[in-house]
Amino acid sequence: MNTIAEHIADFLKEYSPFNHLTFEELSEIATSIRVVNLEKHKTLFQINDILHDSFYVVASGVINLSVIADAEETLLNKCNEGDIFGLRPFFAKNNYMMTAKAREESIVYAIPIATFRPFVANNSDVLNFLLESFAVNTRNPKDKENLIGKLISDNVFYSDQQSEMQYFQSLTYNNSPLITAKNAIVQDVAQLMTETLKNNIVICENNIPLGIITDTDMRSKIATGRYPITISVDKIMSSPVITVVENVSLAEAQLLMLKHNVTHLCVTQDGTDKSTLKGMITEHDLIAAQASNPGVLIKEIKRSQSSKELKQIRERLTDLIQTSISKNIPLSHVFNIASEINLALIKRSVELSILDLGSPPARFAWLSIGSQGRKEQLLLTDQDSILIFEDVAADKYKEVKDYFLKLGKRTTSTLEKIGYDLCPNGHMGSNMIWCKSLTDWIKQYDSWMNTPGENSNDLSSIFFDYEITFGEQRIEDAIGNVIFKNAKNNTLFFDFLGNDALRKNSPLSFFKKFNVEEEGLNKDKFDIKTRALMPLIDGARLFALSYGIKGINNTHQRFRQMAIADPKHGEIYLNCAEAFLVLSKFRTLEGLKNDNSGQFINLDEMSKIDKEKLKNALAPMKELEELIKSKFQLTQFS
């Protein structure tokens, strides 16, 4: 064997997952490895490139992995010596989803997948390492302390890649599979399978799985007369069994079944066939799990005929959100998925109203405002909406408005049945004041923005966070144009909005203690919505309007966009973007736990670490507050 290959094998054996292979195996692989020299800033592959036939290990230097989202390049990860990247060709058929570029002069080893695949197939440690790394973009998941060989996935998930979601979906499966001993007689076992209506049974010794018998084995081995019905089961069982860990994802389970050409997987304590049996995953379980994939949910929403059907789908969205968060999917992706499904639910509710009432007498747009308008609605919070219909002749106005008020009432009532409470402030398309013609809406926005103090009682800043959920895009565009035209150099308006943003109560006391509710139902709880999230949401909206940032309503994305528009304060904006995600996650977990809007956090139930995390996420607010004061020259509360 040549010295270069020997040198490569020596290098690889220090890092996971190669340390699971013997030196002979590594030497065999090393002979087909290509050494790639990259100059500084040289790209190895970029987004949408056709997949290479190899994956890569950094031998020296640093490789940056980045994605382009919303027209900006975001660095996802830096790969140092021993890190693996570019695993996509192993697991997916589509093109690369990210760019790999040398940050400095670097050397990488290109390992041909065709050469490496057999070693993966025969070594579950290697497979699990690669699968989990590809799926969760993590360091070595089995080995949290020792971060050598952290493995970086090039798998980024956006809401339009619904198939990717399968990597994050957990499976429900049978937790009490049928088991028997290896000396049991086939005839008795067949009897037991028939009585319990099960098509499989696991042969165990001290609860460790040795083999499995399925209906197929009974048919192909016993019914054909190859073996007598009186022999013991260990003679006809398939062995060894293919095993997985308990929280295996849908995609991982599918890959393993395909790879080993089996229809059953045994779930064991540590994912190997040397540990206790915990359950059984069948092909049927995979089919059932597909049903809560976002793409499938959206298809079902489009076919739904009643609020009852829509409510059931909304409940499955809650499960999906919960699973995604427990699997540590970035919250920004969870927002994307949830908002697409919420959007489809609202859209279908409007469609069902139209099916009942008959065709609308004029073109219109139904806009979600507030949290759904910002694509931030993960919990069942109340609904906020406005309805805008095109201008009609004066003599038609009343009859047209009556139709749309009926449409508004039906739609908000359907949404209420799905689980979205009516807005307590009446900000809904079913309310006379918020259902009107385009000209009337334009007057409304003009008055809010040009004389903000006078009729400020009905100015809620959520009217500046909107998303069209049904109807004519150009109606939404017309509103956008009015808002951004009025915002230009409008000191009075920004003075009003700025002071409004600063009026929220501070989250921490002078002594850095949480300011909690002093009385009422939520006494001693922390109001994370009003004290922590709203100042960030208000601040992001204020800056987005003042920088003329159109079409981006999401708080996290607004802050990231601001970092580009105003790089001098980029760090503050990026810290706020991060803080918003951390705080939203706390609120969502609280809401999922208590089946409510998650607004009030019970601090007593939080671990010390979580309390610190929560406190740290409140830190960027001070800087944001100072920035608002200096940029909009706010000295007093007007």
XYZ file of C-alpha atoms in Angstrom:
638
model
C 0.000 0.000 0.000
C 1.395 3.414 -0.889
C 2.566 5.887 1.723
C -0.014 8.579 0.866
C -2.894 6.169 1.495
C -1.201 5.062 4.699
C -0.872 8.663 5.812
C -4.584 9.294 5.057
C -5.666 6.163 6.956
C -3.554 7.295 9.934
C -5.248 10.678 9.872
C -8.812 9.343 9.547
C -8.591 6.811 12.347
C -8.420 9.692 14.856
C -11.890 10.965 13.920
C -15.447 9.751 14.143
C -16.988 7.822 12.377
C -13.761 6.377 10.921
C -12.608 5.344 14.386
C -15.342 2.671 14.251
C -13.550 0.935 11.350
C -10.507 -1.336 11.507
C -7.172 -0.089 10.185
C -7.422 -2.626 7.324
C -10.819 -1.245 6.315
C -9.507 2.308 6.508
C -6.461 1.440 4.407
C -8.716 -0.081 1.768
C -10.829 3.078 1.658
C -7.755 5.335 1.709
C -6.409 3.939 -1.572
C -9.368 5.413 -3.471
C -9.416 8.801 -1.704
C -8.598 11.904 -3.752
C -6.616 14.732 -2.178
C -8.073 18.135 -3.146
C -6.047 21.327 -2.661
C -8.162 24.464 -2.346
C -6.823 27.994 -2.560
C -8.269 30.651 -0.263
C -11.922 31.495 -1.201
C -12.096 28.610 -3.660
C -15.550 26.996 -3.866
C -15.815 23.208 -3.697
C -19.538 23.067 -4.450
C -22.355 25.564 -4.321
C -26.113 25.688 -3.933
C -27.873 23.825 -6.744
C -24.692 22.170 -8.016
C -25.187 18.583 -9.085
C -24.123 16.197 -6.337
C -20.551 14.901 -6.377
C -19.733 11.214 -6.145
C -17.772 11.816 -2.929
C -18.196 13.341 0.492
C -15.431 15.320 2.173
C -13.210 15.444 5.236
C -11.113 18.487 6.087
C -7.435 17.470 6.306
C -6.184 21.000 7.000
C -7.498 24.553 6.794
C -11.096 25.733 7.267
C -14.123 25.259 5.029
C -17.142 27.565 5.444
C -20.616 26.232 4.760
C -23.198 28.853 3.927
C -26.682 29.239 2.512
C -28.382 32.110 0.800
C -31.678 32.978 2.440
C -33.656 36.123 1.652
C -30.853 37.296 -0.635
C -28.233 37.219 2.104
C -25.475 34.756 2.699
C -25.678 33.119 6.110
C -22.736 31.203 7.486
C -24.024 27.930 8.880
C -20.862 26.312 10.017
C -17.107 26.247 9.904
C -15.482 22.870 9.302
C -12.065 22.373 10.817
C -9.608 19.496 10.681
C -11.364 16.114 10.895
C -14.839 17.497 10.154
C -17.032 15.838 7.573
C -19.289 17.736 5.189
C -21.115 17.294 1.899
C -23.061 14.209 2.943
C -26.093 15.003 0.820
C -25.244 12.550 -2.025
C -25.480 9.736 0.534
C -29.066 10.406 1.454
C -30.792 12.586 -1.091
C -31.216 12.833 -4.819
C -31.566 16.611 -5.197
C -28.718 19.091 -5.699
C -26.563 20.657 -2.984
C -28.444 22.981 -0.657
C -25.423 24.949 0.456
C -22.072 26.303 -0.600
C -18.730 24.972 0.644
C -15.888 27.438 0.282
C -12.320 27.456 1.607
C -11.840 30.220 4.163
C -8.082 29.842 3.908
C -5.763 27.587 1.944
C -7.111 24.096 2.698
C -6.721 20.426 1.874
C -9.737 18.125 1.838
C -10.026 14.409 1.274
C -12.723 13.361 -1.203
C -14.031 9.937 -0.184
C -15.914 8.162 -2.986
C -19.359 7.158 -1.770
C -19.355 3.947 -3.816
C -16.220 2.818 -1.948
C -17.486 3.893 1.460
C -21.085 2.661 1.249
C -20.394 -1.054 2.008
C -18.629 -0.052 5.237
C -21.682 1.961 6.260
C -23.976 -0.956 5.524
C -21.962 -3.263 7.770
C -21.426 -0.889 10.648
C -24.398 0.602 12.462
C -22.207 3.058 14.405
C -20.975 4.590 11.178
C -24.459 4.659 9.666
C -26.007 6.234 12.752
C -23.289 8.836 12.915
C -23.808 9.833 9.279
C -27.598 9.696 9.431
C -27.942 11.733 12.562
C -25.411 14.242 11.377
C -27.137 14.632 8.063
C -30.519 14.891 9.735
C -29.868 17.233 12.591
C -26.844 19.267 11.549
C -25.136 18.476 14.798
C -21.813 17.536 16.207
C -21.322 13.895 17.003
C -24.713 13.145 18.554
C -23.533 10.076 20.487
C -20.660 11.895 22.013
C -21.595 15.282 23.394
C -18.436 15.932 25.453
C -15.782 14.998 22.972
C -16.262 17.256 20.015
C -13.512 15.849 17.818
C -14.813 15.114 14.371
C -17.945 17.174 14.696
C -19.980 16.331 11.720
C -21.682 18.940 9.724
C -24.695 18.317 7.637
C -25.346 20.148 4.445
C -28.998 19.717 5.040
C -30.870 22.951 5.522
C -34.587 22.885 5.769
C -36.865 25.475 4.210
C -40.619 25.294 4.184
C -40.766 24.490 0.497
C -38.770 21.319 0.971
C -41.466 19.317 2.552
C -39.743 16.002 2.054
C -36.919 17.212 4.278
C -39.377 17.488 7.125
C -39.349 13.716 7.361
C -35.912 13.952 8.898
C -37.431 15.617 11.910
C -40.589 13.631 12.308
C -40.790 11.132 15.094
C -42.619 7.877 14.689
C -45.252 6.317 16.854
C -44.901 2.569 16.954
C -45.920 -0.513 18.878
C -44.355 -0.341 22.356
C -45.389 -3.856 23.387
C -44.410 -6.200 20.562
C -45.113 -9.934 20.745
C -42.106 -11.862 22.020
C -41.275 -15.538 22.404
C -38.322 -17.774 23.366
C -36.092 -19.421 20.767
C -37.195 -22.952 21.730
C -40.922 -22.182 21.204
C -42.657 -24.401 18.625
C -43.713 -22.823 15.341
C -47.282 -24.156 15.570
C -47.865 -22.474 18.971
C -46.326 -19.224 17.780
C -48.512 -19.202 14.641
C -51.532 -19.699 16.901
C -50.457 -16.774 19.122
C -49.898 -14.453 16.125
C -53.350 -15.320 14.786
C -55.075 -14.691 18.123
C -53.376 -11.337 18.684
C -53.786 -10.232 15.035
C -50.039 -9.504 14.792
C -48.011 -10.201 11.661
C -44.670 -10.443 13.496
C -43.085 -11.830 16.649
C -39.623 -11.174 18.096
C -37.514 -14.040 19.445
C -35.770 -12.826 22.594
C -33.424 -14.050 25.252
C -33.515 -11.969 28.461
C -35.387 -9.334 26.477
C -32.517 -9.005 23.953
C -33.800 -9.528 20.363
C -32.214 -12.513 18.572
C -34.434 -12.747 15.522
C -37.866 -12.072 14.068
C -40.568 -14.129 12.375
C -43.132 -12.431 10.154
C -46.147 -13.693 8.202
C -43.840 -13.862 5.199
C -41.571 -16.380 6.987
C -44.613 -18.496 7.875
C -45.741 -18.489 4.258
C -42.394 -19.030 2.569
C -40.914 -21.526 5.050
C -43.792 -23.385 6.716
C -46.754 -23.219 4.323
C -44.543 -24.363 1.447
C -43.560 -27.439 3.468
C -39.846 -26.564 3.563
C -39.931 -26.969 7.356
C -42.321 -28.967 9.528
C -44.740 -27.089 11.803
C -43.241 -28.838 14.835
C -39.741 -27.321 14.770
C -38.555 -24.561 17.107
C -38.782 -20.952 15.932
C -35.017 -20.327 15.971
C -34.743 -22.593 12.898
C -36.840 -20.274 10.705
C -36.318 -16.824 12.233
C -34.572 -14.008 10.323
C -31.494 -13.083 12.297
C -29.906 -10.771 13.273
C -32.673 -8.171 13.520
C -32.218 -4.637 12.190
C -32.345 -2.292 15.188
C -32.835 1.442 15.750
C -32.798 3.906 18.659
C -36.011 5.009 20.335
C -36.379 8.493 18.839
C -35.620 7.440 15.267
C -37.055 9.768 12.616
C -39.311 8.770 9.774
C -36.602 9.239 7.144
C -34.009 7.237 9.051
C -36.436 4.343 9.476
C -37.295 4.452 5.777
C -33.646 4.454 4.747
C -32.880 1.450 6.926
C -35.837 -0.581 5.654
C -34.842 0.145 2.065
C -31.203 -0.565 2.685
C -31.709 -3.914 4.411
C -34.803 -4.830 2.397
C -36.860 -5.513 5.537
C -40.366 -4.507 6.602
C -39.766 -4.444 10.365
C -37.279 -2.650 12.616
C -36.704 -3.477 16.286
C -36.455 -0.485 18.593
C -33.916 -1.115 21.362
C -32.617 0.830 24.318
C -29.376 1.934 22.662
C -30.144 1.119 19.028
C -28.020 -2.060 18.885
C -29.103 -5.718 18.926
C -27.259 -6.189 22.232
C -29.703 -4.148 24.294
C -33.275 -4.432 25.579
C -36.161 -4.542 23.113
C -38.425 -1.491 23.405
C -40.765 -1.778 20.464
C -41.350 -2.612 16.822
C -41.656 -0.343 13.768
C -43.500 -1.743 10.760
C -43.974 -0.390 7.248
C -47.517 0.455 8.254
C -46.182 2.812 10.972
C -44.187 4.660 8.317
C -47.266 5.138 6.164
C -49.218 6.423 9.167
C -46.424 8.870 10.037
C -46.375 10.289 6.510
C -49.849 11.579 7.233
C -48.546 14.368 9.469
C -46.047 15.658 6.928
C -46.694 19.394 6.221
C -47.254 18.797 2.510
C -49.864 16.159 3.281
C -51.572 18.426 5.836
C -51.864 21.229 3.281
C -53.372 18.851 0.700
C -55.914 17.679 3.268
C -56.826 21.258 4.208
C -57.584 22.044 0.571
C -60.017 19.124 0.466
C -61.692 19.786 3.831
C -65.416 20.485 3.836
C -66.045 21.570 7.439
C -64.594 23.386 10.429
C -64.533 20.046 12.238
C -62.126 18.530 9.679
C -59.985 21.671 9.770
C -59.827 21.544 13.574
C -58.428 17.998 13.471
C -55.716 19.082 11.043
C -54.839 22.070 13.270
C -54.372 19.615 16.157
C -51.923 17.609 14.049
C -50.016 20.840 13.352
C -49.615 21.240 17.130
C -48.041 17.755 17.286
C -45.755 18.644 14.401
C -44.622 21.842 16.155
C -44.003 19.948 19.368
C -41.963 17.243 17.624
C -39.928 19.799 15.674
C -39.051 21.726 18.816
C -38.129 18.585 20.744
C -35.821 17.612 17.873
C -34.183 21.058 18.054
C -35.221 22.146 14.581
C -34.309 25.857 14.260
C -37.372 27.832 15.301
C -37.203 30.019 12.188
C -37.961 26.876 10.128
C -40.776 25.870 12.466
C -42.299 29.364 11.987
C -42.170 28.802 8.220
C -43.969 25.477 8.323
C -46.584 26.580 10.835
C -47.363 29.774 8.962
C -47.847 27.881 5.681
C -50.319 25.543 7.372
C -52.085 28.364 9.258
C -52.311 30.249 5.976
C -53.918 27.244 4.279
C -56.418 26.914 7.168
C -57.487 30.570 6.954
C -57.685 30.398 3.170
C -59.898 27.329 3.312
C -62.130 29.008 5.919
C -62.681 31.935 3.537
C -63.356 29.519 0.648
C -65.961 27.606 2.665
C -67.727 30.910 3.465
C -67.811 31.801 -0.243
C -69.180 28.335 -1.077
C -72.012 29.089 1.356
C -72.711 32.684 0.396
C -72.142 32.558 -3.350
C -69.636 34.549 -5.419
C -68.429 37.854 -3.977
C -69.919 40.955 -5.675
C -66.482 42.620 -5.920
C -62.813 41.710 -5.733
C -61.345 41.722 -2.254
C -58.412 40.729 -0.070
C -58.497 39.047 3.327
C -55.378 40.040 5.256
C -54.133 38.376 8.398
C -52.618 40.949 10.715
C -50.610 40.545 13.914
C -48.759 37.313 14.629
C -50.013 35.374 11.582
C -49.273 38.458 9.454
C -45.709 38.169 10.783
C -45.622 34.353 10.277
C -45.063 33.892 14.007
C -48.174 32.053 15.096
C -47.193 28.693 16.572
C -49.831 28.516 19.290
C -53.565 28.887 19.061
C -53.648 32.609 19.806
C -56.565 34.853 18.878
C -57.296 35.771 15.280
C -56.651 39.219 13.806
C -57.728 40.141 10.294
C -58.970 42.917 8.039
C -61.079 42.774 4.890
C -60.572 45.178 1.991
C -62.874 45.225 -1.031
C -62.305 47.168 -4.240
C -64.069 50.479 -4.760
C -67.632 50.183 -6.084
C -70.273 52.672 -7.240
C -71.845 54.608 -4.331
C -75.274 53.014 -4.830
C -73.756 49.537 -4.614
C -71.626 50.251 -1.534
C -74.079 49.159 1.159
C -75.049 45.879 -0.471
C -71.401 45.014 -1.212
C -70.325 45.808 2.325
C -73.196 43.686 3.706
C -71.983 40.688 1.703
C -68.417 41.086 2.995
C -69.559 41.524 6.593
C -71.430 38.222 6.268
C -68.325 36.671 4.722
C -66.272 38.037 7.612
C -68.665 36.687 10.244
C -68.763 33.203 8.700
C -64.986 33.049 8.324
C -64.181 34.263 11.849
C -66.753 31.842 13.235
C -65.149 28.916 11.321
C -61.729 29.965 12.621
C -63.122 30.136 16.141
C -64.377 26.549 15.777
C -60.916 25.468 14.576
C -59.509 26.884 17.822
C -58.462 30.503 17.086
C -60.285 32.692 19.619
C -62.026 35.835 18.424
C -59.870 38.933 18.896
C -60.894 40.619 22.182
C -60.242 44.056 20.614
C -62.462 43.219 17.663
C -59.628 43.480 15.086
C -61.390 41.202 12.603
C -62.816 41.323 9.115
C -66.245 40.635 10.599
C -66.229 44.023 12.359
C -67.870 46.979 10.547
C -64.821 49.158 11.188
C -62.309 46.685 9.739
C -64.300 45.640 6.678
C -64.328 48.430 4.113
C -63.370 49.585 0.643
C -59.833 50.212 -0.553
C -60.330 54.005 -0.629
C -61.669 53.948 2.932
C -58.684 51.847 4.043
C -56.270 54.237 2.350
C -57.913 57.144 4.227
C -57.631 55.110 7.433
C -53.879 54.528 6.997
C -53.366 58.177 5.951
C -55.084 59.393 9.092
C -53.223 56.955 11.375
C -49.859 57.900 9.950
C -50.246 61.656 9.391
C -52.209 62.577 12.523
C -51.198 59.728 14.814
C -52.023 61.410 18.130
C -55.603 62.377 17.308
C -57.306 59.076 16.644
C -54.618 56.999 18.204
C -57.076 55.022 20.337
C -57.861 52.778 17.392
C -54.318 52.685 16.019
C -52.874 49.318 16.842
C -49.436 48.824 15.373
C -50.392 45.265 14.338
C -52.107 46.879 11.323
C -48.590 47.281 9.916
C -47.908 43.520 10.030
C -50.100 41.946 7.399
C -50.090 39.034 5.004
C -52.617 38.353 2.282
C -54.303 35.036 2.944
C -56.966 35.203 0.260
C -57.846 37.398 -2.688
C -56.255 40.059 -4.852
C -52.552 40.651 -4.453
C -52.778 44.158 -5.936
C -55.091 45.243 -3.103
C -52.402 44.301 -0.592
C -49.786 46.073 -2.740
C -51.898 49.253 -2.755
C -51.925 49.281 1.060
C -48.166 48.677 1.152
C -47.537 51.598 -1.183
C -49.610 53.955 0.975
C -47.786 52.884 4.136
C -44.298 53.334 2.709
C -45.194 56.613 1.002
C -46.532 58.010 4.282
C -43.572 56.720 6.267
C -40.983 58.754 4.338
C -39.589 61.460 6.650
C -42.684 61.257 8.820
C -41.199 62.402 12.141
C -44.550 62.636 13.874
C -45.479 59.052 13.007
C -42.116 57.615 14.089
C -42.223 59.688 17.249
C -45.562 58.122 18.047
C -44.543 54.548 17.107
C -41.167 54.919 18.816
C -42.689 56.056 22.090
C -45.249 53.283 21.805
C -42.400 50.764 21.429
C -40.655 52.158 24.511
C -43.766 52.259 26.660
C -43.676 48.548 27.536
C -42.674 47.695 31.076
C -39.128 46.587 31.579
C -38.628 42.796 31.927
C -36.016 42.984 34.702
C -35.827 45.066 37.859
C -32.886 47.288 38.758
C -31.407 44.314 40.622
C -31.750 42.038 37.580
C -34.726 40.174 39.030
C -37.646 39.243 36.765
C -40.515 41.728 36.967
C -43.463 39.406 37.575
C -47.222 39.979 37.763
C -48.155 41.363 41.159
C -51.795 40.325 41.306
C -54.579 38.485 39.566
C -54.763 35.076 37.978
C -51.108 35.074 36.885
C -49.595 36.431 40.110
C -45.810 35.794 40.311
C -45.615 34.716 36.664
C -43.520 36.456 34.012
C -45.427 38.021 31.103
C -43.081 36.999 28.296
C -45.348 38.392 25.582
C -45.729 41.961 26.842
C -42.403 42.404 28.617
C -40.028 40.494 26.358
C -41.442 39.704 22.908
C -43.503 42.828 22.206
C -40.590 45.288 22.617
C -38.616 43.260 20.047
C -41.595 42.944 17.682
C -42.346 46.690 17.997
C -38.692 47.618 17.550
C -38.313 45.464 14.441
C -41.465 46.939 12.904
C -40.377 50.503 13.697
C -36.982 50.070 11.997
C -38.412 48.106 9.046
C -40.864 50.940 8.323
C -38.189 53.599 8.705
C -35.739 51.773 6.412
C -38.506 51.075 3.877
C -38.030 47.310 4.124
C -40.998 45.912 2.204
C -42.405 42.426 2.081
C -40.652 41.179 5.230
C -42.917 41.104 8.247
C -41.292 38.391 10.326
C -39.500 39.860 13.366
C -36.476 37.563 13.105
C -36.060 38.306 9.385
C -36.674 42.029 9.882
C -33.761 42.234 12.329
C -31.501 40.286 9.978
C -32.467 42.566 7.117
C -31.695 45.609 9.287
C -28.191 44.298 9.922
C -27.678 44.649 6.152
C -29.421 48.032 5.867
C -27.549 49.532 8.839
C -24.312 47.529 9.247
C -22.968 49.975 11.838
C -25.451 48.586 14.358
C -25.498 45.127 12.792
C -24.468 43.364 15.960
C -27.375 44.799 17.977
C -29.871 43.705 15.311
C -28.435 40.192 15.066
C -28.486 39.828 18.864
C -32.136 40.889 18.842
C -32.921 38.385 16.066
C -31.373 35.615 18.148
C -33.087 36.777 21.358
C -36.447 36.780 19.585
C -36.052 33.099 18.663
C -34.961 32.106 22.172
C -37.877 33.959 23.802
C -40.375 32.606 21.252
C -39.211 29.094 22.031
C -39.780 29.593 25.773
C -43.242 30.958 25.085
C -44.117 28.127 22.692
C -42.976 25.418 25.101
C -44.997 27.024 27.906
C -48.053 27.226 25.630
C -47.733 23.612 24.448
C -47.299 22.416 28.031
C -50.392 24.230 29.323
C -52.446 24.191 26.149
C -52.740 27.994 26.117
C -51.111 31.035 24.510
C -47.934 30.652 26.620
C -48.026 34.338 27.580
C -47.282 33.855 31.294
C -44.231 31.836 32.257
C -44.158 30.041 35.575
C -40.590 30.785 36.705
C -40.793 28.297 39.597
C -41.021 25.448 37.112
C -37.887 26.533 35.253
C -34.427 25.092 35.766
C -31.638 27.420 36.834
C -30.005 27.095 33.395
C -33.238 28.013 31.596
C -33.715 31.042 33.839
C -30.214 32.198 32.912
C -30.950 31.610 29.221
C -34.144 33.635 29.538
C -32.291 36.444 31.317
C -29.528 36.502 28.681
C -32.134 36.762 25.921
C -33.437 39.942 27.574
C -30.011 41.608 27.429
C -30.139 42.972 23.823
C -33.305 44.942 24.630
C -31.436 47.654 26.493
C -29.264 48.322 23.436
C -32.297 48.277 21.145
C -34.036 50.786 23.393
C -31.019 53.130 23.287
C -30.840 52.755 19.511
C -34.533 53.673 19.146
C -34.063 56.728 21.391
C -31.047 57.989 19.454
C -32.266 57.204 15.935
C -35.713 58.745 16.428
C -34.451 61.382 18.898
C -36.990 60.417 21.503
C -36.353 62.121 24.753
C -39.711 62.302 26.438
C -42.734 60.051 26.267
C -45.078 62.085 24.116
